[in-house]
Amino acid sequence: MSGPSTGWEIVVGLEVHCELQTKTKLFCACPNAFGDEPNTNVCPVCLGLPGSLPVLNEQAVELAMRIGAALHCEVRSSSFHRKNYFYPDMPKDYQISQYDQPINVGGYLELPDGSRVGIVRAHIEEDTGKTSHRGESGRIHSADYALVDYNRSGVPLVEIVTEPDIRSAAQARAFVAELRGVLVAAEASDARMEEGSLRIDANVSVRAEGTEQLGTRCEIKNLNSLRSLGLAIEHEAARQVAVIDAGGRVVQETRHWDEQGGRTVPLRSKEEAFDYRYFPEPDLVPLDPDADWKARAAAGVGMLPAERRARLAALVGSPTSQQTDQLQAAVDQGLDDLVVAAVEAGAPAGLALVRAVNELAVDLVAARALDPGSFAALLQLEESGALSPTQAKTVLATLRDAGGGDPGAIARSKGFEALAEATLEGVVRDVVDAHPDEWARYLAGDDKLAGFFTGQVMKATSGKANGKAVAGALRRLRG
Ligand code: ADP
Ligand code: MG
Ligand code: ZN
């Protein structure tokens, strides 16, 4: 099943929870670490013991403000509320969150295709513990017992809420991929979906194409991979269209993505704000960062993926659509600094880009450590015709594995230069002698045969010949 049938438009708004990479938890000094022995990073505060008091983590506030700056939000004075509900993984029976005065409001994120998704808010809250349901079925309702790990309880989160601006599963995936890049660039979160440090709720509705009014939405909870996100949106939209087509009405509710079944299933009817009995957290004062602190936080945001793409695009000139894909890949793979440095060292930008994305990406760790000067020197040999593309790729693999080196020396050690100069002339002569009819037609002016001869020479040299050098040799023989 894919998206809804024609005539319908998908509307999606996302709520993204991201764990901040602080040293300690949001309101206590327990370590904020993933994967430790369960229930070892706990204290009276994050276990919700009576009489304990929260103390706000300064680093968490700074990282939250960085996220706000990176998403073009207004960073404001804010306050904390208690969101009351009962769940075993939340020992206080309330979660400290920001409610009507969030720290970041009103931003946007621009995607690689140029579309913009509005950000309603990005507020601070604490994470809950983690429950594992045990038993043969692996399902919540038929579990034999549940285990709770409170190491995650009180870990700082920023919840990022988008406007309902997303119009397809693909755009939702692109949004999350871009957001991940932003969070990593801002060093605010490691944004690892597989470790749960980035978790997504997708609000999905459908409406007839061309209409303005939003349809009734369902919220799909806790999607933890880009793949699940995309599939869940497509299936949920198709389900809603089927309900409406059958004369029914979509009921607003919270749903769960059943990965095995490939469908969404109802979890509970939608809670309203009043269900949570929000009230101001009496143990925390309002948060009012001064202009200096906000500026320091904004300055802590590293170069964002969009800026990195723009930097490469400027080097290339006016990128073709293929180069646009390549420069996005280079940024996604963290190879753009290498490309920029190679161009500064004299490499042609387009060639540096395509070789980085196609040849170096097979070993990213080695590629990121490659000496840009050696990379640039190799690209210059290829550009000048001293090495064929096939030879250049072979030399590049050696450079990559060695972290750098002298590409000319490597080429000589592989016998590449000898071929390019003396041997090639002989190979071309042999090929011409072996195909007298084609040669006669070439001499008579049929230029298409240049391609035929080049192909034969490539075959005879196992691709080691340089195309430009072959063309030169053919022209010389023709006289
Ligand atoms: P709540 O406070 O009940 O969670 P919000 O109005 O804050 O609801 O919206 C939560 C999320 O749902 C936001 O990301 C928003 O963009 C999205 N959303 C709201 N209405 C719709 C809709 N009709 N279709 C799709 N997404 C929606
Ligand atoms: Mg919500
Ligand atoms: Zn603690």
Short mmCIF file of N, CA, C and O in Angstrom, two decimals, residues 192-316:
data_model
loop_
_atom_site.label_atom_id
_atom_site.label_comp_id
_atom_site.label_asym_id
_atom_site.label_seq_id
_atom_site.Cartn_x
_atom_site.Cartn_y
_atom_site.Cartn_z
N ARG A 192 20.21 9.89 17.85
CA ARG A 192 20.23 8.50 17.36
C ARG A 192 18.86 7.87 17.54
O ARG A 192 18.46 7.55 18.65
N MET A 193 18.17 7.67 16.43
CA MET A 193 16.83 7.09 16.51
C MET A 193 16.91 5.67 17.05
O MET A 193 16.03 5.24 17.80
N GLU A 194 17.96 4.93 16.70
CA GLU A 194 18.05 3.54 17.12
C GLU A 194 18.30 3.42 18.62
O GLU A 194 18.04 2.39 19.21
N GLU A 195 18.78 4.47 19.27
CA GLU A 195 18.96 4.44 20.72
C GLU A 195 17.87 5.21 21.44
O GLU A 195 17.93 5.43 22.65
N GLY A 196 16.90 5.69 20.67
CA GLY A 196 15.77 6.39 21.29
C GLY A 196 16.07 7.83 21.65
O GLY A 196 15.27 8.47 22.32
N SER A 197 17.21 8.38 21.23
CA SER A 197 17.44 9.78 21.58
C SER A 197 16.72 10.73 20.62
O SER A 197 16.73 11.93 20.82
N LEU A 198 16.08 10.17 19.59
CA LEU A 198 15.17 10.96 18.75
C LEU A 198 13.93 10.09 18.53
O LEU A 198 14.04 8.99 18.00
N ARG A 199 12.77 10.57 19.01
CA ARG A 199 11.53 9.78 18.91
C ARG A 199 10.44 10.67 18.34
O ARG A 199 10.33 11.84 18.69
N ILE A 200 9.63 10.08 17.50
CA ILE A 200 8.71 10.91 16.73
C ILE A 200 7.27 10.47 16.88
O ILE A 200 6.95 9.30 16.76
N ASP A 201 6.38 11.46 17.10
CA ASP A 201 4.94 11.24 17.01
C ASP A 201 4.49 11.96 15.75
O ASP A 201 4.85 13.13 15.54
N ALA A 202 3.70 11.26 14.92
CA ALA A 202 3.23 11.88 13.67
C ALA A 202 1.72 12.10 13.75
O ALA A 202 0.97 11.16 14.00
N ASN A 203 1.30 13.35 13.57
CA ASN A 203 -0.13 13.67 13.48
C ASN A 203 -0.49 13.67 12.01
O ASN A 203 0.12 14.39 11.22
N VAL A 204 -1.46 12.84 11.66
CA VAL A 204 -1.79 12.65 10.24
C VAL A 204 -3.27 12.92 10.01
O VAL A 204 -4.12 12.44 10.76
N SER A 205 -3.57 13.69 8.97
CA SER A 205 -4.96 13.83 8.53
C SER A 205 -4.96 13.86 7.00
O SER A 205 -3.90 13.95 6.37
N VAL A 206 -6.15 13.74 6.43
CA VAL A 206 -6.26 13.85 4.97
C VAL A 206 -7.36 14.87 4.66
O VAL A 206 -8.24 15.12 5.49
N ARG A 207 -7.27 15.47 3.49
CA ARG A 207 -8.34 16.36 3.04
C ARG A 207 -8.41 16.28 1.52
O ARG A 207 -7.42 15.91 0.86
N ALA A 208 -9.59 16.60 0.99
CA ALA A 208 -9.74 16.58 -0.46
C ALA A 208 -8.78 17.60 -1.06
O ALA A 208 -8.64 18.71 -0.53
N GLU A 209 -8.12 17.22 -2.12
CA GLU A 209 -7.16 18.12 -2.77
C GLU A 209 -7.85 19.44 -3.13
O GLU A 209 -8.98 19.43 -3.60
N GLY A 210 -7.15 20.53 -2.88
CA GLY A 210 -7.71 21.83 -3.24
C GLY A 210 -8.55 22.45 -2.13
O GLY A 210 -8.93 23.61 -2.23
N THR A 211 -8.84 21.70 -1.06
CA THR A 211 -9.59 22.31 0.04
C THR A 211 -8.63 22.83 1.10
O THR A 211 -7.48 22.40 1.17
N GLU A 212 -9.13 23.78 1.91
CA GLU A 212 -8.29 24.46 2.90
C GLU A 212 -8.40 23.82 4.28
O GLU A 212 -7.41 23.68 4.98
N GLN A 213 -9.63 23.48 4.65
CA GLN A 213 -9.87 23.07 6.03
C GLN A 213 -9.16 21.75 6.36
O GLN A 213 -9.19 20.81 5.57
N LEU A 214 -8.54 21.73 7.55
CA LEU A 214 -7.83 20.53 7.96
C LEU A 214 -8.81 19.43 8.35
O LEU A 214 -9.84 19.71 8.95
N GLY A 215 -8.46 18.21 7.99
CA GLY A 215 -9.27 17.06 8.41
C GLY A 215 -8.98 16.70 9.86
O GLY A 215 -8.07 17.25 10.49
N THR A 216 -9.75 15.77 10.39
CA THR A 216 -9.51 15.27 11.76
C THR A 216 -8.24 14.43 11.77
O THR A 216 -8.05 13.59 10.89
N ARG A 217 -7.41 14.65 12.77
CA ARG A 217 -6.12 13.96 12.76
C ARG A 217 -6.06 12.81 13.75
O ARG A 217 -6.79 12.78 14.73
N CYS A 218 -5.17 11.88 13.45
CA CYS A 218 -4.79 10.86 14.41
C CYS A 218 -3.31 11.03 14.69
O CYS A 218 -2.56 11.46 13.83
N GLU A 219 -2.93 10.70 15.91
CA GLU A 219 -1.52 10.84 16.29
C GLU A 219 -0.91 9.46 16.44
O GLU A 219 -1.41 8.64 17.22
N ILE A 220 0.13 9.19 15.67
CA ILE A 220 0.80 7.89 15.75
C ILE A 220 2.03 8.07 16.63
O ILE A 220 2.90 8.90 16.33
N LYS A 221 2.08 7.30 17.70
CA LYS A 221 3.08 7.49 18.74
C LYS A 221 4.39 6.75 18.47
O LYS A 221 4.38 5.65 17.94
N ASN A 222 5.48 7.38 18.90
CA ASN A 222 6.75 6.70 19.08
C ASN A 222 7.29 5.94 17.87
O ASN A 222 7.57 4.75 17.94
N LEU A 223 7.44 6.65 16.78
CA LEU A 223 8.06 6.05 15.59
C LEU A 223 9.56 6.19 15.78
O LEU A 223 10.05 7.27 16.09
N ASN A 224 10.27 5.08 15.60
CA ASN A 224 11.69 5.17 15.95
C ASN A 224 12.64 4.84 14.81
O ASN A 224 13.79 4.48 15.02
N SER A 225 12.15 4.98 13.58
CA SER A 225 13.07 4.94 12.44
C SER A 225 12.42 5.73 11.31
O SER A 225 11.19 5.92 11.30
N LEU A 226 13.23 6.20 10.39
CA LEU A 226 12.69 6.94 9.24
C LEU A 226 11.77 6.04 8.44
O LEU A 226 10.75 6.48 7.91
N ARG A 227 12.14 4.78 8.36
CA ARG A 227 11.34 3.83 7.60
C ARG A 227 9.95 3.69 8.20
O ARG A 227 8.94 3.80 7.50
N SER A 228 9.89 3.46 9.53
CA SER A 228 8.58 3.35 10.19
C SER A 228 7.78 4.63 10.02
O SER A 228 6.57 4.59 9.81
N LEU A 229 8.45 5.76 10.14
CA LEU A 229 7.75 7.05 9.99
C LEU A 229 7.05 7.12 8.64
O LEU A 229 5.87 7.43 8.56
N GLY A 230 7.80 6.81 7.58
CA GLY A 230 7.24 6.90 6.23
C GLY A 230 6.10 5.91 6.03
O GLY A 230 5.01 6.28 5.55
N LEU A 231 6.31 4.68 6.44
CA LEU A 231 5.28 3.65 6.25
C LEU A 231 4.03 3.96 7.07
O LEU A 231 2.90 3.84 6.58
N ALA A 232 4.23 4.39 8.32
CA ALA A 232 3.09 4.67 9.19
C ALA A 232 2.23 5.80 8.61
O ALA A 232 1.00 5.71 8.61
N ILE A 233 2.86 6.83 8.10
CA ILE A 233 2.10 7.95 7.52
C ILE A 233 1.30 7.47 6.31
O ILE A 233 0.11 7.77 6.17
N GLU A 234 1.95 6.71 5.44
CA GLU A 234 1.25 6.25 4.23
C GLU A 234 0.07 5.35 4.57
O GLU A 234 -1.03 5.50 4.03
N HIS A 235 0.29 4.42 5.49
CA HIS A 235 -0.80 3.51 5.85
C HIS A 235 -1.92 4.24 6.57
O HIS A 235 -3.09 3.98 6.32
N GLU A 236 -1.57 5.15 7.46
CA GLU A 236 -2.59 5.87 8.21
C GLU A 236 -3.43 6.75 7.27
O GLU A 236 -4.66 6.80 7.37
N ALA A 237 -2.77 7.41 6.32
CA ALA A 237 -3.51 8.26 5.37
C ALA A 237 -4.44 7.39 4.52
O ALA A 237 -5.61 7.74 4.32
N ALA A 238 -3.96 6.26 4.08
CA ALA A 238 -4.80 5.37 3.26
C ALA A 238 -5.98 4.84 4.08
O ALA A 238 -7.11 4.74 3.59
N ARG A 239 -5.74 4.55 5.36
CA ARG A 239 -6.82 4.08 6.22
C ARG A 239 -7.90 5.15 6.36
O ARG A 239 -9.10 4.87 6.23
N GLN A 240 -7.45 6.41 6.57
CA GLN A 240 -8.43 7.49 6.74
C GLN A 240 -9.25 7.71 5.47
O GLN A 240 -10.46 7.92 5.53
N VAL A 241 -8.57 7.64 4.32
CA VAL A 241 -9.30 7.81 3.05
C VAL A 241 -10.34 6.70 2.91
O VAL A 241 -11.49 6.95 2.52
N ALA A 242 -9.97 5.47 3.28
CA ALA A 242 -10.90 4.35 3.17
C ALA A 242 -12.11 4.56 4.08
O ALA A 242 -13.26 4.31 3.70
N VAL A 243 -11.85 5.07 5.30
CA VAL A 243 -12.95 5.34 6.24
C VAL A 243 -13.91 6.37 5.63
O VAL A 243 -15.13 6.18 5.62
N ILE A 244 -13.36 7.44 5.08
CA ILE A 244 -14.20 8.51 4.52
C ILE A 244 -14.93 8.01 3.26
O ILE A 244 -16.13 8.25 3.10
N ASP A 245 -14.21 7.28 2.41
CA ASP A 245 -14.83 6.73 1.19
C ASP A 245 -15.99 5.81 1.52
O ASP A 245 -16.96 5.72 0.78
N ALA A 246 -15.89 5.12 2.66
CA ALA A 246 -16.96 4.19 3.05
C ALA A 246 -18.09 4.92 3.76
O ALA A 246 -19.00 4.30 4.32
N GLY A 247 -18.03 6.26 3.77
CA GLY A 247 -19.11 7.04 4.36
C GLY A 247 -18.93 7.30 5.86
O GLY A 247 -19.81 7.87 6.50
N GLY A 248 -17.78 6.90 6.40
CA GLY A 248 -17.55 7.09 7.84
C GLY A 248 -16.85 8.40 8.16
O GLY A 248 -16.63 9.23 7.28
N ARG A 249 -16.53 8.59 9.44
CA ARG A 249 -15.81 9.77 9.90
C ARG A 249 -14.54 9.33 10.63
O ARG A 249 -14.57 8.35 11.38
N VAL A 250 -13.44 10.06 10.41
CA VAL A 250 -12.21 9.76 11.14
C VAL A 250 -12.39 10.23 12.58
O VAL A 250 -12.89 11.32 12.83
N VAL A 251 -12.06 9.36 13.53
CA VAL A 251 -12.17 9.72 14.94
C VAL A 251 -10.79 10.14 15.44
O VAL A 251 -9.80 9.45 15.21
N GLN A 252 -10.73 11.28 16.11
CA GLN A 252 -9.44 11.73 16.63
C GLN A 252 -8.99 10.82 17.75
O GLN A 252 -9.68 10.65 18.75
N GLU A 253 -7.83 10.21 17.58
CA GLU A 253 -7.34 9.28 18.60
C GLU A 253 -5.84 9.11 18.46
O GLU A 253 -5.23 9.56 17.50
N THR A 254 -5.28 8.45 19.46
CA THR A 254 -3.86 8.12 19.45
C THR A 254 -3.72 6.70 18.95
O THR A 254 -4.44 5.82 19.41
N ARG A 255 -2.82 6.48 18.00
CA ARG A 255 -2.67 5.15 17.42
C ARG A 255 -1.22 4.69 17.54
O ARG A 255 -0.31 5.48 17.78
N HIS A 256 -1.07 3.40 17.36
CA HIS A 256 0.25 2.78 17.49
C HIS A 256 0.61 2.17 16.15
O HIS A 256 -0.26 1.62 15.46
N TRP A 257 1.85 2.27 15.74
CA TRP A 257 2.30 1.66 14.47
C TRP A 257 2.71 0.22 14.74
O TRP A 257 3.63 -0.04 15.51
N ASP A 258 1.99 -0.71 14.15
CA ASP A 258 2.28 -2.13 14.29
C ASP A 258 3.20 -2.53 13.14
O ASP A 258 2.75 -2.72 12.02
N GLU A 259 4.49 -2.61 13.46
CA GLU A 259 5.51 -2.82 12.44
C GLU A 259 5.30 -4.15 11.70
O GLU A 259 5.32 -4.21 10.48
N GLN A 260 5.04 -5.24 12.47
CA GLN A 260 4.85 -6.55 11.84
C GLN A 260 3.62 -6.55 10.95
O GLN A 260 3.64 -7.03 9.82
N GLY A 261 2.51 -6.01 11.47
CA GLY A 261 1.25 -6.04 10.74
C GLY A 261 1.20 -5.01 9.61
O GLY A 261 0.32 -5.07 8.76
N GLY A 262 2.13 -4.05 9.62
CA GLY A 262 2.12 -3.01 8.60
C GLY A 262 0.86 -2.17 8.64
O GLY A 262 0.25 -1.86 7.63
N ARG A 263 0.42 -1.80 9.86
CA ARG A 263 -0.80 -0.99 9.98
C ARG A 263 -0.76 -0.22 11.29
O ARG A 263 0.06 -0.51 12.17
N THR A 264 -1.64 0.79 11.42
CA THR A 264 -1.76 1.49 12.68
C THR A 264 -2.96 0.93 13.42
O THR A 264 -3.96 0.56 12.81
N VAL A 265 -2.86 0.83 14.75
CA VAL A 265 -3.98 0.31 15.55
C VAL A 265 -4.29 1.32 16.67
O VAL A 265 -3.39 2.00 17.15
N PRO A 266 -5.58 1.39 17.09
CA PRO A 266 -5.94 2.38 18.11
C PRO A 266 -5.24 2.08 19.42
O PRO A 266 -5.09 0.93 19.81
N LEU A 267 -4.82 3.14 20.13
CA LEU A 267 -4.16 2.99 21.42
C LEU A 267 -5.10 3.54 22.49
O LEU A 267 -5.41 2.90 23.45
N ARG A 268 -5.54 4.76 22.29
CA ARG A 268 -6.48 5.39 23.24
C ARG A 268 -7.09 6.60 22.57
O ARG A 268 -6.56 7.11 21.58
N SER A 269 -8.21 7.06 23.12
CA SER A 269 -8.80 8.27 22.55
C SER A 269 -7.91 9.44 22.96
O SER A 269 -7.20 9.38 23.97
N LYS A 270 -7.94 10.47 22.17
CA LYS A 270 -7.03 11.61 22.36
C LYS A 270 -7.26 12.28 23.73
O LYS A 270 -8.38 12.59 24.10
N GLU A 271 -6.13 12.50 24.47
CA GLU A 271 -6.29 13.25 25.72
C GLU A 271 -6.38 14.74 25.40
O GLU A 271 -5.77 15.21 24.45
N GLU A 272 -7.06 15.46 26.25
CA GLU A 272 -7.08 16.92 26.14
C GLU A 272 -6.17 17.48 27.23
O GLU A 272 -5.85 16.79 28.19
N ALA A 273 -5.80 18.77 27.05
CA ALA A 273 -4.92 19.40 28.04
C ALA A 273 -5.50 19.26 29.44
O ALA A 273 -4.77 19.01 30.40
N PHE A 274 -6.85 19.40 29.59
CA PHE A 274 -7.42 19.35 30.95
C PHE A 274 -7.28 17.98 31.59
O PHE A 274 -7.34 17.85 32.81
N ASP A 275 -7.07 16.93 30.79
CA ASP A 275 -6.83 15.62 31.37
C ASP A 275 -5.56 15.60 32.21
O ASP A 275 -5.39 14.76 33.08
N TYR A 276 -4.64 16.49 31.88
CA TYR A 276 -3.33 16.47 32.53
C TYR A 276 -3.25 17.37 33.77
O TYR A 276 -2.24 17.41 34.42
N ARG A 277 -4.31 18.11 34.05
CA ARG A 277 -4.32 19.01 35.22
C ARG A 277 -2.98 19.76 35.34
O ARG A 277 -2.29 19.67 36.34
N TYR A 278 -2.61 20.44 34.28
CA TYR A 278 -1.37 21.22 34.30
C TYR A 278 -1.45 22.27 35.40
O TYR A 278 -2.47 22.93 35.56
N PHE A 279 -0.39 22.42 36.17
CA PHE A 279 -0.31 23.61 37.05
C PHE A 279 1.16 23.98 37.20
O PHE A 279 2.05 23.14 37.00
N PRO A 280 1.44 25.24 37.54
CA PRO A 280 2.83 25.72 37.60
C PRO A 280 3.65 24.91 38.58
O PRO A 280 3.16 24.59 39.67
N GLU A 281 4.87 24.57 38.20
CA GLU A 281 5.78 23.81 39.07
C GLU A 281 6.23 24.75 40.19
O GLU A 281 6.95 25.72 39.93
N PRO A 282 5.83 24.46 41.42
CA PRO A 282 6.13 25.40 42.51
C PRO A 282 7.60 25.38 42.95
O PRO A 282 8.04 26.29 43.64
N ASP A 283 8.34 24.33 42.56
CA ASP A 283 9.72 24.21 43.04
C ASP A 283 10.75 24.79 42.07
O ASP A 283 11.95 24.65 42.29
N LEU A 284 10.29 25.40 40.97
CA LEU A 284 11.24 25.99 40.01
C LEU A 284 10.82 27.42 39.70
O LEU A 284 9.65 27.68 39.43
N VAL A 285 11.81 28.31 39.72
CA VAL A 285 11.50 29.70 39.36
C VAL A 285 11.42 29.83 37.84
O VAL A 285 11.95 28.98 37.11
N PRO A 286 10.76 30.87 37.33
CA PRO A 286 10.73 31.08 35.88
C PRO A 286 12.16 31.25 35.35
O PRO A 286 13.06 31.66 36.08
N LEU A 287 12.30 30.92 34.08
CA LEU A 287 13.62 30.93 33.45
C LEU A 287 13.70 32.16 32.55
O LEU A 287 12.86 32.33 31.66
N ASP A 288 14.69 33.02 32.80
CA ASP A 288 14.75 34.26 32.04
C ASP A 288 16.17 34.56 31.59
O ASP A 288 16.85 35.41 32.15
N PRO A 289 16.67 33.85 30.57
CA PRO A 289 18.06 34.01 30.14
C PRO A 289 18.31 35.44 29.63
O PRO A 289 17.45 35.98 28.93
N ASP A 290 19.45 36.01 30.01
CA ASP A 290 19.73 37.37 29.52
C ASP A 290 20.28 37.31 28.09
O ASP A 290 20.58 36.22 27.57
N ALA A 291 20.39 38.48 27.48
CA ALA A 291 20.77 38.57 26.06
C ALA A 291 22.15 37.93 25.82
O ALA A 291 22.37 37.27 24.80
N ASP A 292 23.06 38.13 26.77
CA ASP A 292 24.42 37.56 26.64
C ASP A 292 24.37 36.04 26.53
O ASP A 292 25.05 35.44 25.70
N TRP A 293 23.60 35.46 27.42
CA TRP A 293 23.53 34.00 27.44
C TRP A 293 22.89 33.49 26.15
O TRP A 293 23.37 32.52 25.56
N LYS A 294 21.84 34.16 25.71
CA LYS A 294 21.20 33.74 24.45
C LYS A 294 22.20 33.83 23.29
O LYS A 294 22.26 32.95 22.44
N ALA A 295 22.99 34.90 23.29
CA ALA A 295 23.96 35.09 22.21
C ALA A 295 25.03 34.01 22.25
O ALA A 295 25.45 33.47 21.22
N ARG A 296 25.48 33.67 23.47
CA ARG A 296 26.48 32.61 23.61
C ARG A 296 25.93 31.28 23.08
O ARG A 296 26.61 30.53 22.39
N ALA A 297 24.67 31.02 23.42
CA ALA A 297 24.05 29.77 22.96
C ALA A 297 23.97 29.75 21.44
O ALA A 297 24.31 28.75 20.79
N ALA A 298 23.55 30.86 20.86
CA ALA A 298 23.42 30.92 19.39
C ALA A 298 24.79 30.73 18.73
O ALA A 298 24.91 30.07 17.69
N ALA A 299 25.84 31.30 19.37
CA ALA A 299 27.19 31.18 18.81
C ALA A 299 27.70 29.75 18.89
O ALA A 299 28.63 29.37 18.17
N GLY A 300 27.09 28.96 19.76
CA GLY A 300 27.52 27.57 19.91
C GLY A 300 26.99 26.65 18.82
O GLY A 300 27.37 25.48 18.75
N VAL A 301 26.09 27.16 17.99
CA VAL A 301 25.54 26.34 16.90
C VAL A 301 26.60 26.23 15.81
O VAL A 301 27.08 27.25 15.31
N GLY A 302 26.99 25.03 15.47
CA GLY A 302 28.00 24.84 14.42
C GLY A 302 27.43 25.16 13.05
O GLY A 302 26.29 25.62 12.92
N MET A 303 28.22 24.92 12.01
CA MET A 303 27.74 25.16 10.66
C MET A 303 26.61 24.17 10.35
O MET A 303 26.77 22.97 10.49
N LEU A 304 25.46 24.70 9.94
CA LEU A 304 24.28 23.86 9.73
C LEU A 304 24.36 23.17 8.37
O LEU A 304 25.03 23.66 7.45
N PRO A 305 23.66 22.04 8.22
CA PRO A 305 23.71 21.32 6.93
C PRO A 305 23.35 22.22 5.74
O PRO A 305 23.97 22.11 4.69
N ALA A 306 22.37 23.10 5.92
CA ALA A 306 21.97 23.97 4.80
C ALA A 306 23.13 24.87 4.39
O ALA A 306 23.36 25.10 3.20
N GLU A 307 23.87 25.39 5.38
CA GLU A 307 25.03 26.24 5.06
C GLU A 307 26.11 25.42 4.37
O GLU A 307 26.81 25.91 3.47
N ARG A 308 26.26 24.18 4.80
CA ARG A 308 27.27 23.32 4.19
C ARG A 308 26.92 23.04 2.73
O ARG A 308 27.80 23.04 1.86
N ARG A 309 25.64 22.80 2.47
CA ARG A 309 25.22 22.56 1.08
C ARG A 309 25.45 23.81 0.24
O ARG A 309 25.94 23.74 -0.89
N ALA A 310 25.11 24.97 0.82
CA ALA A 310 25.27 26.22 0.08
C ALA A 310 26.74 26.48 -0.23
O ALA A 310 27.10 26.94 -1.32
N ARG A 311 27.60 26.14 0.70
CA ARG A 311 29.05 26.33 0.52
C ARG A 311 29.54 25.48 -0.65
O ARG A 311 30.29 25.97 -1.50
N LEU A 312 29.11 24.23 -0.73
CA LEU A 312 29.52 23.37 -1.84
C LEU A 312 28.93 23.86 -3.16
O LEU A 312 29.60 23.87 -4.20
N ALA A 313 27.66 24.27 -3.12
CA ALA A 313 27.00 24.74 -4.34
C ALA A 313 27.76 25.94 -4.90
O ALA A 313 27.96 26.06 -6.12
N ALA A 314 28.23 26.81 -4.02
CA ALA A 314 28.97 28.00 -4.47
C ALA A 314 30.29 27.59 -5.12
O ALA A 314 30.73 28.20 -6.10
N LEU A 315 30.93 26.55 -4.59
CA LEU A 315 32.20 26.10 -5.18
C LEU A 315 31.97 25.52 -6.58
O LEU A 315 32.77 25.74 -7.49
N VAL A 316 30.88 24.77 -6.72
CA VAL A 316 30.61 24.10 -8.00
C VAL A 316 30.17 25.11 -9.06
O VAL A 316 30.40 24.91 -10.25
#
